[in-house]
């Protein structure tokens, strides 16, 4: 605790470097939360060491990013969504142009030569000058991005983000708050309906075509974070709903997870030049999928 002008300040530190400061002010009391982010960023090898992902999941997600599969990382507060999103972004090839959109700059791109960073801005004291995430998503489309990375999707920008993913910006990344992959579909549907009175089946069809993978992160009781689910999304025209098809599952308290199935595009990786056929076969064998 420190004092300034007879007002006590409590500094709450987290084990992270470079800071984003949020102040919550009460009468004669101000609390500062200082979030520190790693100076050199976070890569997938780092989250593997931290046990956020298993080796098989790390390889799969790296292939997915390089194959330009749009991914949504979902989870609760403090479950490691932004950490994993940052690690995934390090797998984007260096010859692709990235546009990042955030409320506050948390993502780190130290090894990528072509990154355009956009940051939202609140209203000033006169009530003007606000720049919203949705406005930034719309403007990002004019910046010739190969990939759009939205730090967190939480409102009206969901419609424009899905539109961008469906119109030539495959391989984009985002996070959102949800307690399960199935709930993330409902959350996105609700956010789209903030700005457009579209039928639910039309919205869910767009979600299924825009987002190919949903990665669920969780926080265990001891504070450790881990990837609990990886699912693919598919739209069923018979019932008009978007369904989460499980690929990988890991229960609370378990040291490892289980692969249930793999998407069809895994077999196309050798044709894309992303992985050799032997690598894919070895990975499937290691994950007990052969």
mmCIF file of N, CA, C and O in Angstrom, residues 37 84 128 257:
data_model
loop_
_atom_site.group_PDB
_atom_site.id
_atom_site.type_symbol
_atom_site.label_atom_id
_atom_site.label_comp_id
_atom_site.label_asym_id
_atom_site.label_seq_id
_atom_site.Cartn_x
_atom_site.Cartn_y
_atom_site.Cartn_z
ATOM 1 N N UNK A 37 2.779 -8.160 -18.352
ATOM 2 C CA UNK A 37 2.823 -9.163 -19.407
ATOM 3 C C UNK A 37 4.265 -9.515 -19.750
ATOM 4 O O UNK A 37 5.160 -8.704 -19.620
ATOM 5 N N UNK A 84 -3.330 -17.977 -24.415
ATOM 6 C CA UNK A 84 -3.370 -18.950 -25.508
ATOM 7 C C UNK A 84 -3.532 -18.245 -26.851
ATOM 8 O O UNK A 84 -2.903 -18.641 -27.842
ATOM 9 N N UNK A 128 -17.237 12.763 -25.840
ATOM 10 C CA UNK A 128 -16.981 12.537 -27.262
ATOM 11 C C UNK A 128 -15.658 11.789 -27.438
ATOM 12 O O UNK A 128 -14.918 11.565 -26.489
ATOM 13 N N UNK A 257 -5.720 -35.451 -21.633
ATOM 14 C CA UNK A 257 -7.027 -35.541 -22.234
ATOM 15 C C UNK A 257 -7.124 -36.681 -23.217
ATOM 16 O O UNK A 257 -6.204 -37.482 -23.367
#
